[in-house]
CSV table of C-alpha atoms in Angstrom, one decimal:
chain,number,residue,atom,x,y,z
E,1,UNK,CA,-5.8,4.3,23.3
E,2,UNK,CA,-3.4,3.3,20.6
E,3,UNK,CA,-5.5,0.3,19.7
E,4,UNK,CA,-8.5,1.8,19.4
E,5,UNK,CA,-6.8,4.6,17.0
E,6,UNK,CA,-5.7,1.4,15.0
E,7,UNK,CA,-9.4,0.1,14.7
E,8,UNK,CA,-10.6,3.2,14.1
E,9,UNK,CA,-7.9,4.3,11.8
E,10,UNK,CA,-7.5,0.7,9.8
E,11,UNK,CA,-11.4,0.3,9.3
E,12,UNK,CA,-11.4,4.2,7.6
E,13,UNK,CA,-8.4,3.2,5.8
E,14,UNK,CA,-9.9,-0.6,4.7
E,15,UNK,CA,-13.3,1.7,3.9
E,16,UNK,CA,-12.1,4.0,1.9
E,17,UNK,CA,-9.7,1.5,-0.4
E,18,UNK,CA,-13.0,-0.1,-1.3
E,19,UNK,CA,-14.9,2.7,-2.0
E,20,UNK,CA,-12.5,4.4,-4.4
E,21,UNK,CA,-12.4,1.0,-5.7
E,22,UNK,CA,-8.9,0.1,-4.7
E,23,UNK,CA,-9.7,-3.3,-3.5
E,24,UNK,CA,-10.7,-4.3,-7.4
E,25,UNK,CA,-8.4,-5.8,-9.4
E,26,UNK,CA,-10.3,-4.9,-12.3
E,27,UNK,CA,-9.8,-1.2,-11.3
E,28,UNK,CA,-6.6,-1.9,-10.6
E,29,UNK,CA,-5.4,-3.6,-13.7
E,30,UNK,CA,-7.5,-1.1,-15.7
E,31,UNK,CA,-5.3,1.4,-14.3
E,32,UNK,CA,-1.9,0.1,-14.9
E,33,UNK,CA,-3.3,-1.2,-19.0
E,34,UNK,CA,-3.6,2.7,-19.1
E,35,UNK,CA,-7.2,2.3,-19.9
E,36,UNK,CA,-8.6,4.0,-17.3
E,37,UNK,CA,-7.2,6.9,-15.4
E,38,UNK,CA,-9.9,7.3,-12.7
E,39,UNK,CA,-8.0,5.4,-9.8
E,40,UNK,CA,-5.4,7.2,-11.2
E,41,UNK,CA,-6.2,10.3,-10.6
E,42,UNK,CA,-8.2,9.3,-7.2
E,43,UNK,CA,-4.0,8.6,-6.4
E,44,UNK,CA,-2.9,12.0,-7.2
E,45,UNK,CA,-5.4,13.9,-5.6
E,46,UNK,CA,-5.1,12.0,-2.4
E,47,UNK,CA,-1.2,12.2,-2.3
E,48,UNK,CA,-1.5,16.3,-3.3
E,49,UNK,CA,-3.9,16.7,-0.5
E,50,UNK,CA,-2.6,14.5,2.1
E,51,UNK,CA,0.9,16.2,1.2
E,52,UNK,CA,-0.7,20.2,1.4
E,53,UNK,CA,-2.4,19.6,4.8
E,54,UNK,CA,0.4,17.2,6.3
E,55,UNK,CA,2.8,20.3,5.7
E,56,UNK,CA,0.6,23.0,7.0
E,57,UNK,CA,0.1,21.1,9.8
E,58,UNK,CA,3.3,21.0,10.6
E,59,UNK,CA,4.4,24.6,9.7
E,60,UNK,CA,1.5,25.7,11.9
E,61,UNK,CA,2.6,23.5,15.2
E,62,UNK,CA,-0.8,21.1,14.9
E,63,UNK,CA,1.1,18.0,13.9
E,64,UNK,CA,4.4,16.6,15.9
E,65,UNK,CA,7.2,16.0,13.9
E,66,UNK,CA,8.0,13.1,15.4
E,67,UNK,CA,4.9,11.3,14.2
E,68,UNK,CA,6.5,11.3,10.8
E,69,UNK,CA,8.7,8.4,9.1
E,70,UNK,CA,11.2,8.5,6.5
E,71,UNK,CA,12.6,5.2,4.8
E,72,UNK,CA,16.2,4.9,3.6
E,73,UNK,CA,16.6,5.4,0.2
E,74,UNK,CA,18.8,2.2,-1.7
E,75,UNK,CA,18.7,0.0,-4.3
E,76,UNK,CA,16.5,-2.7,-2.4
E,77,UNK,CA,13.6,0.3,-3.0
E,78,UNK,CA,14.2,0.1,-6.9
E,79,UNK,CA,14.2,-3.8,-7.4
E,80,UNK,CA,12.0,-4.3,-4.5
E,81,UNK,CA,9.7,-1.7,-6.0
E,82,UNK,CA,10.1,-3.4,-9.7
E,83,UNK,CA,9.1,-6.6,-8.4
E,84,UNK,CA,6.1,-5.3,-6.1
E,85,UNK,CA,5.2,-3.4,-9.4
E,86,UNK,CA,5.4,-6.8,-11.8
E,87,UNK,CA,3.0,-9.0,-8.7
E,88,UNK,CA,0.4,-5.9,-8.5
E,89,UNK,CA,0.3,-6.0,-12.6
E,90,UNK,CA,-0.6,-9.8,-12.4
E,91,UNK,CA,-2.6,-9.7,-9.3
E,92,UNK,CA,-4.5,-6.7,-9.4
E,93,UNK,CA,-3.5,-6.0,-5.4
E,94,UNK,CA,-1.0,-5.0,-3.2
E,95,UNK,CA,-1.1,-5.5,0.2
E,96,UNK,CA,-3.4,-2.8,1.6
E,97,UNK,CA,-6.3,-3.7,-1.1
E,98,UNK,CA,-5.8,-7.2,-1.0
E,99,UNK,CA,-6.8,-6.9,2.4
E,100,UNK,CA,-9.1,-4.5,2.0
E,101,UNK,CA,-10.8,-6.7,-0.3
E,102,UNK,CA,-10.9,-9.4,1.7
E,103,UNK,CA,-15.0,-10.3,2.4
E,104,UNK,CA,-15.7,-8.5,-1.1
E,105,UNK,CA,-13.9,-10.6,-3.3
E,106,UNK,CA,-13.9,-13.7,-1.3
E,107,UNK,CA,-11.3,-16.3,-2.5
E,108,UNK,CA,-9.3,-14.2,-5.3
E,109,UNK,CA,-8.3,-11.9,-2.3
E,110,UNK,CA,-7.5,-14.8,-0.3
E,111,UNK,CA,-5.6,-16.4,-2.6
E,112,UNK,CA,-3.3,-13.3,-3.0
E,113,UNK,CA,-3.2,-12.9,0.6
E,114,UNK,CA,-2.0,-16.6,0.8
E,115,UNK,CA,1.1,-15.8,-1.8
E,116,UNK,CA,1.8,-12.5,0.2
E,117,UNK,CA,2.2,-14.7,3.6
E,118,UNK,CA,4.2,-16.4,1.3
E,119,UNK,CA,6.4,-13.7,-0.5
E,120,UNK,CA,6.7,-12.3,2.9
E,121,UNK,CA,8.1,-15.3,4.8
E,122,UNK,CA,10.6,-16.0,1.7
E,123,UNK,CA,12.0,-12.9,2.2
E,124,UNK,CA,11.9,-13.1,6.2
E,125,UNK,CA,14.2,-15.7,5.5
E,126,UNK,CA,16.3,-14.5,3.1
E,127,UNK,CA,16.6,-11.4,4.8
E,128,UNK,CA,19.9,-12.3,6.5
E,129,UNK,CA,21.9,-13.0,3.4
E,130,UNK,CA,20.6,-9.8,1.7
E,131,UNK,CA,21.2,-7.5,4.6
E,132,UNK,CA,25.0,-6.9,3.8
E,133,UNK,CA,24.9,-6.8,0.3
E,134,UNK,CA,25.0,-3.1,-1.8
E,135,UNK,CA,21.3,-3.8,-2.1
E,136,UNK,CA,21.2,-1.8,1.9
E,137,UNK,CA,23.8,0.8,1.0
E,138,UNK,CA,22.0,4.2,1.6
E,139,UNK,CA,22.2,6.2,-1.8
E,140,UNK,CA,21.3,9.8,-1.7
E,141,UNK,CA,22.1,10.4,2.2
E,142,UNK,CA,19.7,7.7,3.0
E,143,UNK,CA,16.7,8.9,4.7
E,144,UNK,CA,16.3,12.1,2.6
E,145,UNK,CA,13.3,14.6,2.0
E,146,UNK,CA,12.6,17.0,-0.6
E,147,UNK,CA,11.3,19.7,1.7
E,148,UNK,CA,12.2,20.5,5.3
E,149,UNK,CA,10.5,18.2,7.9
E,150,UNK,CA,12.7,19.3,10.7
E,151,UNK,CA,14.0,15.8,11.5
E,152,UNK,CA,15.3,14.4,8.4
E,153,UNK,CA,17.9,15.9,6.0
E,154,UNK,CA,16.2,17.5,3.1
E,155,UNK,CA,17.7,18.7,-0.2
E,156,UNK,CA,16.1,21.8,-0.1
E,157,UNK,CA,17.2,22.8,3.3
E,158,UNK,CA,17.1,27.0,3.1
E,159,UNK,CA,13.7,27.3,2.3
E,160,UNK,CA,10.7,26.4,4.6
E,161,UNK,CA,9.5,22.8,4.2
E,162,UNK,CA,5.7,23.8,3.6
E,163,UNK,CA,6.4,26.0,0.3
E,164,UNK,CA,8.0,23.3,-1.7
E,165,UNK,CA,5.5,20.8,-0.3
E,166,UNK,CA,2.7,22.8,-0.9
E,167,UNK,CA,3.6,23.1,-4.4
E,168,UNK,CA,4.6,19.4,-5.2
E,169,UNK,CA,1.0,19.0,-3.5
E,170,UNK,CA,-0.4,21.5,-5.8
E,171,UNK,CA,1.4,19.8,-8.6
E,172,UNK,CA,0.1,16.4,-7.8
E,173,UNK,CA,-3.7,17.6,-8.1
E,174,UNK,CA,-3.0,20.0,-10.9
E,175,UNK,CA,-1.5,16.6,-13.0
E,176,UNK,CA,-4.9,15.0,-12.9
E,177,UNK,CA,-6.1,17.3,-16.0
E,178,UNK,CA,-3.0,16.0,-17.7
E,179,UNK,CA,-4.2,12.6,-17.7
E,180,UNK,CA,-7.3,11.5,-20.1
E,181,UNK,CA,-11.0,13.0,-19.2
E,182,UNK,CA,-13.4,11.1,-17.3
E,183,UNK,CA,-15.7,11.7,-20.5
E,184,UNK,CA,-14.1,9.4,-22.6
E,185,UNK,CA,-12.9,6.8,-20.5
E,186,UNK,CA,-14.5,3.3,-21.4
E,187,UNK,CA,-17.7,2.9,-19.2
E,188,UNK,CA,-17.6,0.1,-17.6
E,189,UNK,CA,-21.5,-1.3,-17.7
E,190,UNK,CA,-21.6,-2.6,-14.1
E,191,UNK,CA,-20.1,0.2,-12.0
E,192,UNK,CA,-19.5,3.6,-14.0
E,193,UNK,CA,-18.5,6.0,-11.4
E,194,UNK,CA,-20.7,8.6,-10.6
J,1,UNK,CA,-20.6,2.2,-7.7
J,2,UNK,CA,-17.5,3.3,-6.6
J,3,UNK,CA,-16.6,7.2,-5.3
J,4,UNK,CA,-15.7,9.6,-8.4
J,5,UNK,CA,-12.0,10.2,-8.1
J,6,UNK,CA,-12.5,14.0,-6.9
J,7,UNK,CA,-14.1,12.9,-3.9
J,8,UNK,CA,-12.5,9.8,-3.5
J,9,UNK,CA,-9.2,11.6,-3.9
J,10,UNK,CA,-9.8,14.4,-1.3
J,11,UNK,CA,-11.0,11.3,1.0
J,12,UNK,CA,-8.4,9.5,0.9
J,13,UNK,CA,-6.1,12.2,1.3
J,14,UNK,CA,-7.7,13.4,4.8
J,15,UNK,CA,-6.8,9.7,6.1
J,16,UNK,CA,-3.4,9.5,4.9
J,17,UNK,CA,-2.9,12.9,6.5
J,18,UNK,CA,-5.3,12.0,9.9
J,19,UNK,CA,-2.9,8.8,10.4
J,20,UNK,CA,0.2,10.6,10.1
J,21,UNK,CA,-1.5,13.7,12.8
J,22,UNK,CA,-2.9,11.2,14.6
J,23,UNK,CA,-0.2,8.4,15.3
J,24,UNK,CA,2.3,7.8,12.2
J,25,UNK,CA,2.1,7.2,8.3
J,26,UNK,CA,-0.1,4.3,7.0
J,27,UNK,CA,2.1,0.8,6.2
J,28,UNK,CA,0.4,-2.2,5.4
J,29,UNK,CA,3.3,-4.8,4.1
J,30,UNK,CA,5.2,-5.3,7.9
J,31,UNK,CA,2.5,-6.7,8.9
J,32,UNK,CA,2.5,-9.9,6.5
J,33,UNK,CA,6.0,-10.6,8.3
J,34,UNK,CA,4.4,-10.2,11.6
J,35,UNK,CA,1.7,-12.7,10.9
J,36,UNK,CA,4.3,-15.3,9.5
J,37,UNK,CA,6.1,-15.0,12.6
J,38,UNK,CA,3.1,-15.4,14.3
J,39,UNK,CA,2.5,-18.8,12.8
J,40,UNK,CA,6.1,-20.1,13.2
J,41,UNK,CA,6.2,-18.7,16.8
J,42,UNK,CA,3.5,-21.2,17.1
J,43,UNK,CA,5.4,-23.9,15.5
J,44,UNK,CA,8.4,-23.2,16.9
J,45,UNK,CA,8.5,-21.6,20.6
J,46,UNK,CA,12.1,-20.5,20.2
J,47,UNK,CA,11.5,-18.1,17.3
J,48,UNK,CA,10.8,-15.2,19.7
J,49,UNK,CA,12.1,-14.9,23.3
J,50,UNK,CA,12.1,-12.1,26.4
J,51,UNK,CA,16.1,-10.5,26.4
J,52,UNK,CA,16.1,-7.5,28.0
J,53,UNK,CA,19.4,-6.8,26.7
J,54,UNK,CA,17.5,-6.2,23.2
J,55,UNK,CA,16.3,-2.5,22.6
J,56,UNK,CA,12.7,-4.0,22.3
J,57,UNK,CA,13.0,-6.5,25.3
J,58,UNK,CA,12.9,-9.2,22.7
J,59,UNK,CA,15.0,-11.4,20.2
J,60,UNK,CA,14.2,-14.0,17.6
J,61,UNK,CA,16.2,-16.5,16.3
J,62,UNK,CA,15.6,-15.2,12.9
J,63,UNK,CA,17.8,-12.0,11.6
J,64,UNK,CA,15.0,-9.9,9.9
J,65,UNK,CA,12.4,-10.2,13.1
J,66,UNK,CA,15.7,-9.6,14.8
J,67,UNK,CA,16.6,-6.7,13.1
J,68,UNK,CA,16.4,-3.0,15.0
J,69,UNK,CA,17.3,-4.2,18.4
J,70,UNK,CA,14.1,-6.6,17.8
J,71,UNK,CA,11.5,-4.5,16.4
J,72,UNK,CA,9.4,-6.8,15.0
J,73,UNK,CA,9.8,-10.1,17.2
J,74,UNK,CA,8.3,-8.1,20.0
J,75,UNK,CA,5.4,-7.4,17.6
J,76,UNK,CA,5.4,-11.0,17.2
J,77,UNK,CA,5.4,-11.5,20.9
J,78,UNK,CA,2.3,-8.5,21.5
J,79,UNK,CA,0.5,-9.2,18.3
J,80,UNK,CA,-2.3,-6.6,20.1
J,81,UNK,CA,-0.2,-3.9,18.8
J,82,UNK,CA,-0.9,-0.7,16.7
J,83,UNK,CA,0.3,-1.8,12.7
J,84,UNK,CA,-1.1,-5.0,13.4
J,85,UNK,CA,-5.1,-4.1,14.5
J,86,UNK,CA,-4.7,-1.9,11.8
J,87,UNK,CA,-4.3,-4.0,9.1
J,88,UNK,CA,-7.0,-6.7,10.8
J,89,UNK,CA,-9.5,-3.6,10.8
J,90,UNK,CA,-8.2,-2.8,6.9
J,91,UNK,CA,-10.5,-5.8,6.2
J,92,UNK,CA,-13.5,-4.6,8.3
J,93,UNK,CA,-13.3,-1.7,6.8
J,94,UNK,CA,-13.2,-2.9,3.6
J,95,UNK,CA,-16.6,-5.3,4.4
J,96,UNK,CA,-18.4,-2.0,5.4
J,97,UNK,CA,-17.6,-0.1,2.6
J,98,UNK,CA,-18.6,-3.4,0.4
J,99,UNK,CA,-22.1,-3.2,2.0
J,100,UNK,CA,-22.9,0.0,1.7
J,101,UNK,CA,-22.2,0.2,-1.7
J,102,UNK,CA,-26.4,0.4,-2.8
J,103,UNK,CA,-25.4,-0.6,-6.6
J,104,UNK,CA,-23.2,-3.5,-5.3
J,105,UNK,CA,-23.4,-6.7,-7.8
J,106,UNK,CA,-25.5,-9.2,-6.1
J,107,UNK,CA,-24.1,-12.7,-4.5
J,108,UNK,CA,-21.0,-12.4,-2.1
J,109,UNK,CA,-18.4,-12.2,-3.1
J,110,UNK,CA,-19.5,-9.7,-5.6
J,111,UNK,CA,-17.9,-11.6,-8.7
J,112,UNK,CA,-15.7,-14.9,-8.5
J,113,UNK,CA,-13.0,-13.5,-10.4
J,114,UNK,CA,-12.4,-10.5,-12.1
J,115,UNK,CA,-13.5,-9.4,-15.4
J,116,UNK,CA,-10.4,-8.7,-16.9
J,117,UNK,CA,-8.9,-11.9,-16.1
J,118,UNK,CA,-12.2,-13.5,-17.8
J,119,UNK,CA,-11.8,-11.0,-21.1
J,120,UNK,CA,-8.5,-12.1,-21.8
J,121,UNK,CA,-8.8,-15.8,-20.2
J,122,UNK,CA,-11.7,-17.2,-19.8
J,123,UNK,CA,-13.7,-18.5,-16.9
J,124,UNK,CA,-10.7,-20.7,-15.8
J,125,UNK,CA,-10.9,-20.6,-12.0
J,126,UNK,CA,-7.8,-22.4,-11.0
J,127,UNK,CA,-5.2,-20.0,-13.7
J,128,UNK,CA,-7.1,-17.0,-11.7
J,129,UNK,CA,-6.6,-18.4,-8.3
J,130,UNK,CA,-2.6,-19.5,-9.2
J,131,UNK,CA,-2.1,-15.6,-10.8
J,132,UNK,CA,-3.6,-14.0,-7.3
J,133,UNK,CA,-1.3,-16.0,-5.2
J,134,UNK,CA,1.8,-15.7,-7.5
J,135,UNK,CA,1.1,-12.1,-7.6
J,136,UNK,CA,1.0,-12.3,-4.1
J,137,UNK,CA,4.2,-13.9,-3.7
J,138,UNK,CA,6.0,-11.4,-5.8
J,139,UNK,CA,4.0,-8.3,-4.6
J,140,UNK,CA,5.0,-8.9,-0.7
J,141,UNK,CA,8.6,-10.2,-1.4
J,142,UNK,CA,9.3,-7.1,-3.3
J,143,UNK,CA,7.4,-4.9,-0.6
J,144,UNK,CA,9.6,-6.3,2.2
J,145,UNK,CA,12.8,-5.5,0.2
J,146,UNK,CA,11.9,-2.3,-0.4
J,147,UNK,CA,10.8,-1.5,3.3
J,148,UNK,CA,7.0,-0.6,2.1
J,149,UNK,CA,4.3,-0.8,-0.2
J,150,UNK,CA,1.9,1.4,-1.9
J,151,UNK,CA,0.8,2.4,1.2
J,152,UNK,CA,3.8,3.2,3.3
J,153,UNK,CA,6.4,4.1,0.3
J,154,UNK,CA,3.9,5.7,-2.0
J,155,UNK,CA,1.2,7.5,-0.4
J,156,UNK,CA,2.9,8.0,3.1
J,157,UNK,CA,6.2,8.2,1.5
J,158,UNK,CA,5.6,10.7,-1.4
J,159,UNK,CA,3.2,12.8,1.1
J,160,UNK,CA,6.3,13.7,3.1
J,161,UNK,CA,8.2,14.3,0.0
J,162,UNK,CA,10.3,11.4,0.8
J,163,UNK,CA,13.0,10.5,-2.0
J,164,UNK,CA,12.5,7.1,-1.1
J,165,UNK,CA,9.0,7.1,-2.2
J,166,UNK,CA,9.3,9.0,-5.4
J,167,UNK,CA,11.6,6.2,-6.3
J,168,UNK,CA,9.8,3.4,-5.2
J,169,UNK,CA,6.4,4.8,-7.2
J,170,UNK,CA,8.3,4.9,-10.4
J,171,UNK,CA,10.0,1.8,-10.7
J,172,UNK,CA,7.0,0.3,-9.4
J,173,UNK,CA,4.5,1.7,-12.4
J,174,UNK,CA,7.8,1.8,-14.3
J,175,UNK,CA,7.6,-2.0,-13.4
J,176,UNK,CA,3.8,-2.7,-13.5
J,177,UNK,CA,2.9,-0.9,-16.7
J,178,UNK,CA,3.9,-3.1,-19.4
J,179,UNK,CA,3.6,-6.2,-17.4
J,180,UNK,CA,-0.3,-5.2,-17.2
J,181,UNK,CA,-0.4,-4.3,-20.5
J,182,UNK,CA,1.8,-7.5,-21.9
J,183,UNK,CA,-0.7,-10.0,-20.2
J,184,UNK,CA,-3.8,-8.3,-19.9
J,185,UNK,CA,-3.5,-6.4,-23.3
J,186,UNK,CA,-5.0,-3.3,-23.5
């Protein structure tokens, strides 16, 4: 049962990265040389939403809290983050659309799926003489929420979690009009969005 | 022609959201690790044994498979496992919603490299293919040392308000920003 959740669940997931036009390093790089906010604001809705219904879901007893999962907060997530941030700049992928992308853009995907076997396995074996370091010292409490799950600690522990979270979600969407119009982003001549 | 970002957001939302109701949040980068050990369990039979002493009922050799009472050696053992037939299927996926795609460029793959790369470099192949893996490299080392990727720190992350993930986004665009806009230019 759990496998076939994972087939059906990875090939929705793999779909829709391509069709938002995740798996295109063009898009990707387009985004992050701040010259077009589309994927951006593809991001920002999908987080707000995801966030909104996640949250009502579990206010309203229709998803387990157990299915969710926190990661610990250190300062492994702010270099690691820098450096994932600096490889996605040159690449154009990270590691969901690069294997998204995989059929569609033939070698260039596999090449960057080659370095991330790579990246991975250096770090697989540096892992041991990292793991004591301050970089795995829990800041903030470790694995910490903004609004109330239930199971983790959150920081804004009187009020039920769905309100906050429902307004971050809001928030998210809302920021979308903040960011350049559609209307005069560059058009590119081979897929303008719809 | 790819999804307008209204749809394409509300979209992608729905599956971040039906994972987590469903089973748990979306991750993508574990699963590189699981593949490597994959290949050296091949290479090496000791990588990975049975202990039922382990909270997983399996050890490796290695300290990072090792790690969580042997998390991920035992999905090194049962590669047939959730995260991993997931991520396979990611590229499936990804093939369907390349063919479906009516205004798709012709040929296959769609374009050799990308356009950006040839605006601001030229047709050179090779400096293309050695960027994608380097990027690579960096893009998965940093992933595993921050415990996730776009996918599972991000999205997953920030969609449970996680501080964790608020963090990682901003020192990753923090990050990526200029670097995009110092080699690519604007």
């Amino acid at each position: 049962m759990q496998i076939l959740m994972a087939v059906i669940l990875g090939a929705l997931f793999g779909f829709v990265l391509q069709r938002i036009g995740a798996a295109d390093p063009d898009k990707i790089i387009d985004m992050l040389r701040l010259r077009d906010p589309r994927l951006m604001k593809t991001i920002l809705t999908g987080i707000g939403v995801g966030s909104i219904l996640l949250f009502i879901g579990l206010a309203l007893g229709l998803v387990d809290s157990g299915h969710l999962s926190v990661k610990t907060m250190d300062w492994s997530v702010v270099f690691g983050g820098a450096l994932m941030g600096v490889g996605w700049a040159i690449s154009g992928y990270c590691p969901g659309t690069g294997v998204a992308a995989t059929f569609s853009k033939g070698l260039d995907a596999l090449f960057f799926l080659l370095g991330g076997l790579t990246g991975a396995g250096i770090y697989t074996l540096l892992y041991g003489s990292l793991a004591d370091t301050f970089l795995m010292n829990p800041l903030f409490g470790g694995k910490m929420t903004l609004a109330q799950t239930g199971i983790y600690s959150a920081l804004l522990p009187k009020i039920p979690g769905w309100i906050p979270a429902v307004i971050i979600g809001v928030l998210f969407i809302v920021g979308t009009i903040l960011l350049p119009k559609t209307d005069s982003e560059p058009v590119n001549s081979r897929d303008s969005h719809v | 022609m790819y999804w307008n970002w209204k749809t394409g957001g509300v979209i992608l939302g729905l599956t971040f959201f039906l994972a987590v109701a469903l089973v748990k949040p979306i991750g993508v980068s574990t699963q590189f690790v699981i593949a490597d050990g994959i290949v050296a369990g091949a290479v090496n039979p000791d990588l990975v044994q049975r202990d039922d002493q382990a909270k997983s009922g399996f050890r490796s050799t290695n300290a990072y498979l090792n790690k969580s009472g042997g998390k991920y050696a035992k999905s090194v053992a049962n590669p047939v496992n959730y995260g991993f037939i997931f991520v396979i299927f990611m590229a499936v996926g990804g093939l369907l919603g390349h063919l479906m795609d009516r205004n798709r460029r012709p040929g296959f793959p769609d374009s050799p490299i990308p356009d950006v790369h040839v605006q601001r470099f030229g047709h050179s192949r090779t400096l293309r293919f050695a960027l994608a893996f380097f990027g690579g490299v960096i893009v998965l080392a940093g992933a595993r040392l921050a415990g996730g990727c776009s996918s599972g720190h991000m999205m997953s992350g920030i969609m449970q308000t996680s501080v964790s993930g608020y963090v990682f986004a901003a020192a990753a665009f923090l990050a990526a920003i200029p670097t995009a806009m110092l080699i690519y230019r604007r």
